Amino acid sequence: MAREITRDLVADRLGTVGYDRFLLYLMGPYKSFNLNYVLTDEELQDVSVEDLPGPFEKLFQNEDAIDEAKALLRRVQGSLRADPGVNAFLAVDVDIETDEIDAVTQSIEYTRCANATVFVLPFLGHNFGVGEEAGSILENVAKAKGDRIVFVHETNVTSEMIRSARSRWDLRIETYETEAELIDTVRRFVVTTMNRERFGDLEYLD
């Protein structure tokens, strides 16, 4: 490994917030689902946007919507950096090149360094890659960090990874219907983890 990923390295590359040493790793899709992922160009010619289910119709009517998944993560991140003021970050914020450390290894190390890790799975997110990466993370750190990890998925998202996370690793699973509900759910998890570190059964990470 070209460099060691440590809590100090992550914290030093992020902006200043009220609780600089509480690292919250946010994982989720950076792109929204696109029909090109599952249909050929020829098949797409026969698809009418008006015939798509409501959420998909909205996605394909807006050229910028393909990036909405990452924008959602950024809004969640901004809200949590403001209240309760934790150092919420995405993998790209630490700015380590994947040719130096591959993306999956980075995510495993970020999870090890973090006080809490949240997997966000929106309905319109391109979630397959997140599920694959989540599996690698959980295989490596769930035993040691399971109490610090939560999956939060939109109510109409189904995933074999979510079912496996619940049954195999007994991880916490939450659902949301609106963005405000998503943020509130993650905030409660973060505050609970902070309190458990200070007064409860979790090790305090300096």
mmCIF file with all atom_site columns, C-alpha atoms in Angstrom:
data_model
loop_
_atom_site.group_PDB
_atom_site.id
_atom_site.type_symbol
_atom_site.label_atom_id
_atom_site.label_alt_id
_atom_site.label_comp_id
_atom_site.label_asym_id
_atom_site.label_entity_id
_atom_site.label_seq_id
_atom_site.pdbx_PDB_ins_code
_atom_site.Cartn_x
_atom_site.Cartn_y
_atom_site.Cartn_z
_atom_site.occupancy
_atom_site.B_iso_or_equiv
_atom_site.pdbx_formal_charge
_atom_site.auth_seq_id
_atom_site.auth_comp_id
_atom_site.auth_asym_id
_atom_site.auth_atom_id
_atom_site.pdbx_PDB_model_num
ATOM 1   C CA . MET A 1 1   ? 0.000   0.000   0.000   1.00 0.00 ? 1   MET A CA 1
ATOM 2   C CA . ALA A 1 2   ? 1.490   3.341   -1.034  1.00 0.00 ? 2   ALA A CA 1
ATOM 3   C CA . ARG A 1 3   ? 0.266   5.128   2.067   1.00 0.00 ? 3   ARG A CA 1
ATOM 4   C CA . GLU A 1 4   ? -1.503  4.304   5.289   1.00 0.00 ? 4   GLU A CA 1
ATOM 5   C CA . ILE A 1 5   ? -5.002  5.723   5.692   1.00 0.00 ? 5   ILE A CA 1
ATOM 6   C CA . THR A 1 6   ? -5.358  7.000   9.246   1.00 0.00 ? 6   THR A CA 1
ATOM 7   C CA . ARG A 1 7   ? -7.862  9.068   11.197  1.00 0.00 ? 7   ARG A CA 1
ATOM 8   C CA . ASP A 1 8   ? -5.374  11.942  11.200  1.00 0.00 ? 8   ASP A CA 1
ATOM 9   C CA . LEU A 1 9   ? -4.982  11.825  7.429   1.00 0.00 ? 9   LEU A CA 1
ATOM 10  C CA . VAL A 1 10  ? -8.751  11.836  6.857   1.00 0.00 ? 10  VAL A CA 1
ATOM 11  C CA . ALA A 1 11  ? -9.432  14.603  9.383   1.00 0.00 ? 11  ALA A CA 1
ATOM 12  C CA . ASP A 1 12  ? -6.620  16.778  8.043   1.00 0.00 ? 12  ASP A CA 1
ATOM 13  C CA . ARG A 1 13  ? -8.091  16.694  4.532   1.00 0.00 ? 13  ARG A CA 1
ATOM 14  C CA . LEU A 1 14  ? -11.556 17.784  5.609   1.00 0.00 ? 14  LEU A CA 1
ATOM 15  C CA . GLY A 1 15  ? -12.858 21.202  6.593   1.00 0.00 ? 15  GLY A CA 1
ATOM 16  C CA . THR A 1 16  ? -13.299 22.430  10.143  1.00 0.00 ? 16  THR A CA 1
ATOM 17  C CA . VAL A 1 17  ? -16.534 21.591  11.973  1.00 0.00 ? 17  VAL A CA 1
ATOM 18  C CA . GLY A 1 18  ? -17.666 21.537  15.589  1.00 0.00 ? 18  GLY A CA 1
ATOM 19  C CA . TYR A 1 19  ? -16.625 17.919  16.141  1.00 0.00 ? 19  TYR A CA 1
ATOM 20  C CA . ASP A 1 20  ? -13.575 17.564  13.900  1.00 0.00 ? 20  ASP A CA 1
ATOM 21  C CA . ARG A 1 21  ? -12.573 14.195  15.326  1.00 0.00 ? 21  ARG A CA 1
ATOM 22  C CA . PHE A 1 22  ? -15.950 12.537  14.819  1.00 0.00 ? 22  PHE A CA 1
ATOM 23  C CA . LEU A 1 23  ? -15.584 11.113  11.323  1.00 0.00 ? 23  LEU A CA 1
ATOM 24  C CA . LEU A 1 24  ? -18.766 10.091  9.522   1.00 0.00 ? 24  LEU A CA 1
ATOM 25  C CA . TYR A 1 25  ? -18.174 8.148   6.318   1.00 0.00 ? 25  TYR A CA 1
ATOM 26  C CA . LEU A 1 26  ? -21.094 8.517   3.892   1.00 0.00 ? 26  LEU A CA 1
ATOM 27  C CA . MET A 1 27  ? -21.389 5.885   1.176   1.00 0.00 ? 27  MET A CA 1
ATOM 28  C CA . GLY A 1 28  ? -23.876 5.811   -1.642  1.00 0.00 ? 28  GLY A CA 1
ATOM 29  C CA . PRO A 1 29  ? -24.166 5.958   -5.433  1.00 0.00 ? 29  PRO A CA 1
ATOM 30  C CA . TYR A 1 30  ? -22.610 8.965   -7.157  1.00 0.00 ? 30  TYR A CA 1
ATOM 31  C CA . LYS A 1 31  ? -24.884 8.559   -10.184 1.00 0.00 ? 31  LYS A CA 1
ATOM 32  C CA . SER A 1 32  ? -28.577 7.975   -10.562 1.00 0.00 ? 32  SER A CA 1
ATOM 33  C CA . PHE A 1 33  ? -29.841 4.868   -12.321 1.00 0.00 ? 33  PHE A CA 1
ATOM 34  C CA . ASN A 1 34  ? -29.826 5.131   -16.095 1.00 0.00 ? 34  ASN A CA 1
ATOM 35  C CA . LEU A 1 35  ? -31.604 2.870   -18.565 1.00 0.00 ? 35  LEU A CA 1
ATOM 36  C CA . ASN A 1 36  ? -28.311 2.593   -20.463 1.00 0.00 ? 36  ASN A CA 1
ATOM 37  C CA . TYR A 1 37  ? -27.104 0.361   -17.638 1.00 0.00 ? 37  TYR A CA 1
ATOM 38  C CA . VAL A 1 38  ? -29.635 -2.321  -18.561 1.00 0.00 ? 38  VAL A CA 1
ATOM 39  C CA . LEU A 1 39  ? -30.790 -1.617  -22.144 1.00 0.00 ? 39  LEU A CA 1
ATOM 40  C CA . THR A 1 40  ? -28.912 -1.412  -25.433 1.00 0.00 ? 40  THR A CA 1
ATOM 41  C CA . ASP A 1 41  ? -29.117 1.712   -27.597 1.00 0.00 ? 41  ASP A CA 1
ATOM 42  C CA . GLU A 1 42  ? -31.425 -0.199  -29.931 1.00 0.00 ? 42  GLU A CA 1
ATOM 43  C CA . GLU A 1 43  ? -33.767 -1.168  -27.087 1.00 0.00 ? 43  GLU A CA 1
ATOM 44  C CA . LEU A 1 44  ? -33.760 2.408   -25.794 1.00 0.00 ? 44  LEU A CA 1
ATOM 45  C CA . GLN A 1 45  ? -35.192 3.617   -29.107 1.00 0.00 ? 45  GLN A CA 1
ATOM 46  C CA . ASP A 1 46  ? -38.388 1.712   -28.330 1.00 0.00 ? 46  ASP A CA 1
ATOM 47  C CA . VAL A 1 47  ? -38.754 3.187   -24.837 1.00 0.00 ? 47  VAL A CA 1
ATOM 48  C CA . SER A 1 48  ? -41.026 6.188   -24.377 1.00 0.00 ? 48  SER A CA 1
ATOM 49  C CA . VAL A 1 49  ? -40.196 8.429   -21.423 1.00 0.00 ? 49  VAL A CA 1
ATOM 50  C CA . GLU A 1 50  ? -43.926 9.001   -20.879 1.00 0.00 ? 50  GLU A CA 1
ATOM 51  C CA . ASP A 1 51  ? -44.410 5.251   -20.350 1.00 0.00 ? 51  ASP A CA 1
ATOM 52  C CA . LEU A 1 52  ? -41.862 5.046   -17.539 1.00 0.00 ? 52  LEU A CA 1
ATOM 53  C CA . PRO A 1 53  ? -42.934 4.967   -13.868 1.00 0.00 ? 53  PRO A CA 1
ATOM 54  C CA . GLY A 1 54  ? -43.159 8.449   -12.332 1.00 0.00 ? 54  GLY A CA 1
ATOM 55  C CA . PRO A 1 55  ? -39.702 8.649   -10.708 1.00 0.00 ? 55  PRO A CA 1
ATOM 56  C CA . PHE A 1 56  ? -37.961 7.366   -13.842 1.00 0.00 ? 56  PHE A CA 1
ATOM 57  C CA . GLU A 1 57  ? -39.935 9.726   -16.086 1.00 0.00 ? 57  GLU A CA 1
ATOM 58  C CA . LYS A 1 58  ? -38.764 12.648  -13.946 1.00 0.00 ? 58  LYS A CA 1
ATOM 59  C CA . LEU A 1 59  ? -35.177 11.424  -14.134 1.00 0.00 ? 59  LEU A CA 1
ATOM 60  C CA . PHE A 1 60  ? -35.077 11.178  -17.919 1.00 0.00 ? 60  PHE A CA 1
ATOM 61  C CA . GLN A 1 61  ? -36.806 14.519  -18.460 1.00 0.00 ? 61  GLN A CA 1
ATOM 62  C CA . ASN A 1 62  ? -33.968 16.255  -16.606 1.00 0.00 ? 62  ASN A CA 1
ATOM 63  C CA . GLU A 1 63  ? -30.510 16.054  -18.202 1.00 0.00 ? 63  GLU A CA 1
ATOM 64  C CA . ASP A 1 64  ? -28.827 16.906  -14.893 1.00 0.00 ? 64  ASP A CA 1
ATOM 65  C CA . ALA A 1 65  ? -30.736 14.291  -12.897 1.00 0.00 ? 65  ALA A CA 1
ATOM 66  C CA . ILE A 1 66  ? -28.127 11.597  -13.541 1.00 0.00 ? 66  ILE A CA 1
ATOM 67  C CA . ASP A 1 67  ? -25.983 13.357  -10.925 1.00 0.00 ? 67  ASP A CA 1
ATOM 68  C CA . GLU A 1 68  ? -28.813 13.674  -8.414  1.00 0.00 ? 68  GLU A CA 1
ATOM 69  C CA . ALA A 1 69  ? -27.589 10.713  -6.368  1.00 0.00 ? 69  ALA A CA 1
ATOM 70  C CA . LYS A 1 70  ? -24.296 12.427  -5.580  1.00 0.00 ? 70  LYS A CA 1
ATOM 71  C CA . ALA A 1 71  ? -26.109 15.723  -4.978  1.00 0.00 ? 71  ALA A CA 1
ATOM 72  C CA . LEU A 1 72  ? -28.285 13.932  -2.410  1.00 0.00 ? 72  LEU A CA 1
ATOM 73  C CA . LEU A 1 73  ? -25.178 12.680  -0.597  1.00 0.00 ? 73  LEU A CA 1
ATOM 74  C CA . ARG A 1 74  ? -23.744 16.188  -0.627  1.00 0.00 ? 74  ARG A CA 1
ATOM 75  C CA . ARG A 1 75  ? -26.912 17.646  0.881   1.00 0.00 ? 75  ARG A CA 1
ATOM 76  C CA . VAL A 1 76  ? -26.934 14.990  3.615   1.00 0.00 ? 76  VAL A CA 1
ATOM 77  C CA . GLN A 1 77  ? -23.258 15.666  4.228   1.00 0.00 ? 77  GLN A CA 1
ATOM 78  C CA . GLY A 1 78  ? -23.788 19.430  4.480   1.00 0.00 ? 78  GLY A CA 1
ATOM 79  C CA . SER A 1 79  ? -26.689 19.047  6.887   1.00 0.00 ? 79  SER A CA 1
ATOM 80  C CA . LEU A 1 80  ? -24.691 16.804  9.227   1.00 0.00 ? 80  LEU A CA 1
ATOM 81  C CA . ARG A 1 81  ? -21.601 18.987  9.110   1.00 0.00 ? 81  ARG A CA 1
ATOM 82  C CA . ALA A 1 82  ? -23.847 21.840  10.275  1.00 0.00 ? 82  ALA A CA 1
ATOM 83  C CA . ASP A 1 83  ? -25.911 19.870  12.819  1.00 0.00 ? 83  ASP A CA 1
ATOM 84  C CA . PRO A 1 84  ? -24.626 18.179  14.928  1.00 0.00 ? 84  PRO A CA 1
ATOM 85  C CA . GLY A 1 85  ? -21.351 19.404  13.402  1.00 0.00 ? 85  GLY A CA 1
ATOM 86  C CA . VAL A 1 86  ? -19.546 16.137  12.663  1.00 0.00 ? 86  VAL A CA 1
ATOM 87  C CA . ASN A 1 87  ? -16.883 15.633  10.011  1.00 0.00 ? 87  ASN A CA 1
ATOM 88  C CA . ALA A 1 88  ? -19.080 13.929  7.427   1.00 0.00 ? 88  ALA A CA 1
ATOM 89  C CA . PHE A 1 89  ? -17.201 13.005  4.260   1.00 0.00 ? 89  PHE A CA 1
ATOM 90  C CA . LEU A 1 90  ? -17.414 11.134  0.968   1.00 0.00 ? 90  LEU A CA 1
ATOM 91  C CA . ALA A 1 91  ? -14.559 8.990   -0.305  1.00 0.00 ? 91  ALA A CA 1
ATOM 92  C CA . VAL A 1 92  ? -13.644 11.583  -2.941  1.00 0.00 ? 92  VAL A CA 1
ATOM 93  C CA . ASP A 1 93  ? -13.138 14.238  -0.255  1.00 0.00 ? 93  ASP A CA 1
ATOM 94  C CA . VAL A 1 94  ? -9.999  12.546  1.065   1.00 0.00 ? 94  VAL A CA 1
ATOM 95  C CA . ASP A 1 95  ? -8.531  12.778  -2.440  1.00 0.00 ? 95  ASP A CA 1
ATOM 96  C CA . ILE A 1 96  ? -6.472  9.607   -2.687  1.00 0.00 ? 96  ILE A CA 1
ATOM 97  C CA . GLU A 1 97  ? -6.002  8.392   -6.247  1.00 0.00 ? 97  GLU A CA 1
ATOM 98  C CA . THR A 1 98  ? -7.355  4.927   -7.029  1.00 0.00 ? 98  THR A CA 1
ATOM 99  C CA . ASP A 1 99  ? -4.127  4.002   -8.789  1.00 0.00 ? 99  ASP A CA 1
ATOM 100 C CA . GLU A 1 100 ? -2.451  4.549   -5.424  1.00 0.00 ? 100 GLU A CA 1
ATOM 101 C CA . ILE A 1 101 ? -5.056  2.669   -3.338  1.00 0.00 ? 101 ILE A CA 1
ATOM 102 C CA . ASP A 1 102 ? -8.010  0.976   -5.046  1.00 0.00 ? 102 ASP A CA 1
ATOM 103 C CA . ALA A 1 103 ? -11.508 2.228   -4.261  1.00 0.00 ? 103 ALA A CA 1
ATOM 104 C CA . VAL A 1 104 ? -12.653 -0.822  -2.290  1.00 0.00 ? 104 VAL A CA 1
ATOM 105 C CA . THR A 1 105 ? -9.552  -0.794  -0.088  1.00 0.00 ? 105 THR A CA 1
ATOM 106 C CA . GLN A 1 106 ? -10.070 2.926   0.493   1.00 0.00 ? 106 GLN A CA 1
ATOM 107 C CA . SER A 1 107 ? -13.646 2.328   1.622   1.00 0.00 ? 107 SER A CA 1
ATOM 108 C CA . ILE A 1 108 ? -12.600 -0.458  3.977   1.00 0.00 ? 108 ILE A CA 1
ATOM 109 C CA . GLU A 1 109 ? -9.975  1.799   5.547   1.00 0.00 ? 109 GLU A CA 1
ATOM 110 C CA . TYR A 1 110 ? -12.338 4.782   5.780   1.00 0.00 ? 110 TYR A CA 1
ATOM 111 C CA . THR A 1 111 ? -14.825 2.582   7.605   1.00 0.00 ? 111 THR A CA 1
ATOM 112 C CA . ARG A 1 112 ? -12.106 1.422   9.993   1.00 0.00 ? 112 ARG A CA 1
ATOM 113 C CA . CYS A 1 113 ? -11.119 5.047   10.674  1.00 0.00 ? 113 CYS A CA 1
ATOM 114 C CA . ALA A 1 114 ? -14.646 6.415   10.994  1.00 0.00 ? 114 ALA A CA 1
ATOM 115 C CA . ASN A 1 115 ? -16.659 6.831   14.164  1.00 0.00 ? 115 ASN A CA 1
ATOM 116 C CA . ALA A 1 116 ? -19.721 5.925   12.084  1.00 0.00 ? 116 ALA A CA 1
ATOM 117 C CA . THR A 1 117 ? -20.449 4.750   8.536   1.00 0.00 ? 117 THR A CA 1
ATOM 118 C CA . VAL A 1 118 ? -23.753 5.230   6.721   1.00 0.00 ? 118 VAL A CA 1
ATOM 119 C CA . PHE A 1 119 ? -24.778 3.503   3.484   1.00 0.00 ? 119 PHE A CA 1
ATOM 120 C CA . VAL A 1 120 ? -27.455 5.551   1.689   1.00 0.00 ? 120 VAL A CA 1
ATOM 121 C CA . LEU A 1 121 ? -29.434 3.702   -1.002  1.00 0.00 ? 121 LEU A CA 1
ATOM 122 C CA . PRO A 1 122 ? -31.918 5.920   -2.881  1.00 0.00 ? 122 PRO A CA 1
ATOM 123 C CA . PHE A 1 123 ? -34.477 4.487   -5.276  1.00 0.00 ? 123 PHE A CA 1
ATOM 124 C CA . LEU A 1 124 ? -32.982 6.280   -8.282  1.00 0.00 ? 124 LEU A CA 1
ATOM 125 C CA . GLY A 1 125 ? -29.412 5.523   -7.256  1.00 0.00 ? 125 GLY A CA 1
ATOM 126 C CA . HIS A 1 126 ? -27.224 3.219   -9.324  1.00 0.00 ? 126 HIS A CA 1
ATOM 127 C CA . ASN A 1 127 ? -26.891 0.978   -6.274  1.00 0.00 ? 127 ASN A CA 1
ATOM 128 C CA . PHE A 1 128 ? -25.296 -2.165  -7.694  1.00 0.00 ? 128 PHE A CA 1
ATOM 129 C CA . GLY A 1 129 ? -21.728 -0.958  -7.250  1.00 0.00 ? 129 GLY A CA 1
ATOM 130 C CA . VAL A 1 130 ? -22.492 0.274   -3.747  1.00 0.00 ? 130 VAL A CA 1
ATOM 131 C CA . GLY A 1 131 ? -23.852 -3.143  -2.824  1.00 0.00 ? 131 GLY A CA 1
ATOM 132 C CA . GLU A 1 132 ? -20.732 -4.878  -4.130  1.00 0.00 ? 132 GLU A CA 1
ATOM 133 C CA . GLU A 1 133 ? -18.469 -2.486  -2.252  1.00 0.00 ? 133 GLU A CA 1
ATOM 134 C CA . ALA A 1 134 ? -20.573 -2.752  0.897   1.00 0.00 ? 134 ALA A CA 1
ATOM 135 C CA . GLY A 1 135 ? -20.150 -6.509  0.856   1.00 0.00 ? 135 GLY A CA 1
ATOM 136 C CA . SER A 1 136 ? -16.375 -6.159  0.808   1.00 0.00 ? 136 SER A CA 1
ATOM 137 C CA . ILE A 1 137 ? -16.469 -3.655  3.646   1.00 0.00 ? 137 ILE A CA 1
ATOM 138 C CA . LEU A 1 138 ? -18.712 -5.807  5.802   1.00 0.00 ? 138 LEU A CA 1
ATOM 139 C CA . GLU A 1 139 ? -16.624 -8.935  5.229   1.00 0.00 ? 139 GLU A CA 1
ATOM 140 C CA . ASN A 1 140 ? -13.616 -7.054  6.561   1.00 0.00 ? 140 ASN A CA 1
ATOM 141 C CA . VAL A 1 141 ? -14.971 -4.828  9.333   1.00 0.00 ? 141 VAL A CA 1
ATOM 142 C CA . ALA A 1 142 ? -18.502 -5.828  10.361  1.00 0.00 ? 142 ALA A CA 1
ATOM 143 C CA . LYS A 1 143 ? -17.341 -7.859  13.345  1.00 0.00 ? 143 LYS A CA 1
ATOM 144 C CA . ALA A 1 144 ? -15.358 -4.954  14.792  1.00 0.00 ? 144 ALA A CA 1
ATOM 145 C CA . LYS A 1 145 ? -17.420 -2.007  13.545  1.00 0.00 ? 145 LYS A CA 1
ATOM 146 C CA . GLY A 1 146 ? -20.959 -3.362  13.161  1.00 0.00 ? 146 GLY A CA 1
ATOM 147 C CA . ASP A 1 147 ? -22.358 -1.119  15.911  1.00 0.00 ? 147 ASP A CA 1
ATOM 148 C CA . ARG A 1 148 ? -21.064 1.886   13.995  1.00 0.00 ? 148 ARG A CA 1
ATOM 149 C CA . ILE A 1 149 ? -22.640 1.019   10.617  1.00 0.00 ? 149 ILE A CA 1
ATOM 150 C CA . VAL A 1 150 ? -26.181 1.594   9.338   1.00 0.00 ? 150 VAL A CA 1
ATOM 151 C CA . PHE A 1 151 ? -27.947 1.036   6.001   1.00 0.00 ? 151 PHE A CA 1
ATOM 152 C CA . VAL A 1 152 ? -30.596 3.661   5.188   1.00 0.00 ? 152 VAL A CA 1
ATOM 153 C CA . HIS A 1 153 ? -32.597 2.846   2.065   1.00 0.00 ? 153 HIS A CA 1
ATOM 154 C CA . GLU A 1 154 ? -35.552 4.464   0.373   1.00 0.00 ? 154 GLU A CA 1
ATOM 155 C CA . THR A 1 155 ? -38.711 2.494   1.142   1.00 0.00 ? 155 THR A CA 1
ATOM 156 C CA . ASN A 1 156 ? -39.145 1.124   -2.384  1.00 0.00 ? 156 ASN A CA 1
ATOM 157 C CA . VAL A 1 157 ? -35.564 -0.137  -2.679  1.00 0.00 ? 157 VAL A CA 1
ATOM 158 C CA . THR A 1 158 ? -35.030 -3.885  -2.359  1.00 0.00 ? 158 THR A CA 1
ATOM 159 C CA . SER A 1 159 ? -31.565 -5.369  -2.230  1.00 0.00 ? 159 SER A CA 1
ATOM 160 C CA . GLU A 1 160 ? -30.046 -8.753  -1.550  1.00 0.00 ? 160 GLU A CA 1
ATOM 161 C CA . MET A 1 161 ? -27.188 -6.912  0.136   1.00 0.00 ? 161 MET A CA 1
ATOM 162 C CA . ILE A 1 162 ? -29.625 -5.271  2.563   1.00 0.00 ? 162 ILE A CA 1
ATOM 163 C CA . ARG A 1 163 ? -31.167 -8.638  3.405   1.00 0.00 ? 163 ARG A CA 1
ATOM 164 C CA . SER A 1 164 ? -27.735 -10.189 3.832   1.00 0.00 ? 164 SER A CA 1
ATOM 165 C CA . ALA A 1 165 ? -26.544 -7.322  6.027   1.00 0.00 ? 165 ALA A CA 1
ATOM 166 C CA . ARG A 1 166 ? -29.493 -7.853  8.345   1.00 0.00 ? 166 ARG A CA 1
ATOM 167 C CA . SER A 1 167 ? -29.272 -11.641 8.571   1.00 0.00 ? 167 SER A CA 1
ATOM 168 C CA . ARG A 1 168 ? -25.535 -12.276 8.309   1.00 0.00 ? 168 ARG A CA 1
ATOM 169 C CA . TRP A 1 169 ? -24.125 -9.350  10.272  1.00 0.00 ? 169 TRP A CA 1
ATOM 170 C CA . ASP A 1 170 ? -27.179 -8.246  12.282  1.00 0.00 ? 170 ASP A CA 1
ATOM 171 C CA . LEU A 1 171 ? -26.681 -4.690  11.092  1.00 0.00 ? 171 LEU A CA 1
ATOM 172 C CA . ARG A 1 172 ? -29.048 -1.822  11.701  1.00 0.00 ? 172 ARG A CA 1
ATOM 173 C CA . ILE A 1 173 ? -31.349 -1.153  8.730   1.00 0.00 ? 173 ILE A CA 1
ATOM 174 C CA . GLU A 1 174 ? -33.465 2.005   8.406   1.00 0.00 ? 174 GLU A CA 1
ATOM 175 C CA . THR A 1 175 ? -35.827 3.268   5.722   1.00 0.00 ? 175 THR A CA 1
ATOM 176 C CA . TYR A 1 176 ? -36.881 6.720   4.558   1.00 0.00 ? 176 TYR A CA 1
ATOM 177 C CA . GLU A 1 177 ? -39.486 8.236   2.258   1.00 0.00 ? 177 GLU A CA 1
ATOM 178 C CA . THR A 1 178 ? -38.313 11.852  2.020   1.00 0.00 ? 178 THR A CA 1
ATOM 179 C CA . GLU A 1 179 ? -34.935 13.529  2.067   1.00 0.00 ? 179 GLU A CA 1
ATOM 180 C CA . ALA A 1 180 ? -35.814 15.266  5.323   1.00 0.00 ? 180 ALA A CA 1
ATOM 181 C CA . GLU A 1 181 ? -36.609 11.885  6.865   1.00 0.00 ? 181 GLU A CA 1
ATOM 182 C CA . LEU A 1 182 ? -33.302 10.503  5.575   1.00 0.00 ? 182 LEU A CA 1
ATOM 183 C CA . ILE A 1 183 ? -31.344 13.340  7.182   1.00 0.00 ? 183 ILE A CA 1
ATOM 184 C CA . ASP A 1 184 ? -33.229 13.023  10.465  1.00 0.00 ? 184 ASP A CA 1
ATOM 185 C CA . THR A 1 185 ? -32.611 9.260   10.547  1.00 0.00 ? 185 THR A CA 1
ATOM 186 C CA . VAL A 1 186 ? -28.885 9.627   9.918   1.00 0.00 ? 186 VAL A CA 1
ATOM 187 C CA . ARG A 1 187 ? -28.642 12.467  12.442  1.00 0.00 ? 187 ARG A CA 1
ATOM 188 C CA . ARG A 1 188 ? -30.271 10.326  15.142  1.00 0.00 ? 188 ARG A CA 1
ATOM 189 C CA . PHE A 1 189 ? -27.843 7.503   14.412  1.00 0.00 ? 189 PHE A CA 1
ATOM 190 C CA . VAL A 1 190 ? -24.884 9.881   14.606  1.00 0.00 ? 190 VAL A CA 1
ATOM 191 C CA . VAL A 1 191 ? -26.003 11.478  17.875  1.00 0.00 ? 191 VAL A CA 1
ATOM 192 C CA . THR A 1 192 ? -26.689 8.045   19.385  1.00 0.00 ? 192 THR A CA 1
ATOM 193 C CA . THR A 1 193 ? -23.201 6.888   18.367  1.00 0.00 ? 193 THR A CA 1
ATOM 194 C CA . MET A 1 194 ? -21.648 10.031  19.841  1.00 0.00 ? 194 MET A CA 1
ATOM 195 C CA . ASN A 1 195 ? -23.473 9.476   23.129  1.00 0.00 ? 195 ASN A CA 1
ATOM 196 C CA . ARG A 1 196 ? -22.501 5.813   23.215  1.00 0.00 ? 196 ARG A CA 1
ATOM 197 C CA . GLU A 1 197 ? -18.864 6.824   22.791  1.00 0.00 ? 197 GLU A CA 1
ATOM 198 C CA . ARG A 1 198 ? -19.056 9.373   25.586  1.00 0.00 ? 198 ARG A CA 1
ATOM 199 C CA . PHE A 1 199 ? -21.284 7.627   28.088  1.00 0.00 ? 199 PHE A CA 1
ATOM 200 C CA . GLY A 1 200 ? -21.987 4.134   26.874  1.00 0.00 ? 200 GLY A CA 1
ATOM 201 C CA . ASP A 1 201 ? -20.527 0.959   25.474  1.00 0.00 ? 201 ASP A CA 1
ATOM 202 C CA . LEU A 1 202 ? -18.515 2.151   22.460  1.00 0.00 ? 202 LEU A CA 1
ATOM 203 C CA . GLU A 1 203 ? -14.817 2.898   22.579  1.00 0.00 ? 203 GLU A CA 1
ATOM 204 C CA . TYR A 1 204 ? -14.063 6.611   22.370  1.00 0.00 ? 204 TYR A CA 1
ATOM 205 C CA . LEU A 1 205 ? -12.030 7.269   19.223  1.00 0.00 ? 205 LEU A CA 1
ATOM 206 C CA . ASP A 1 206 ? -9.634  10.140  19.754  1.00 0.00 ? 206 ASP A CA 1
#
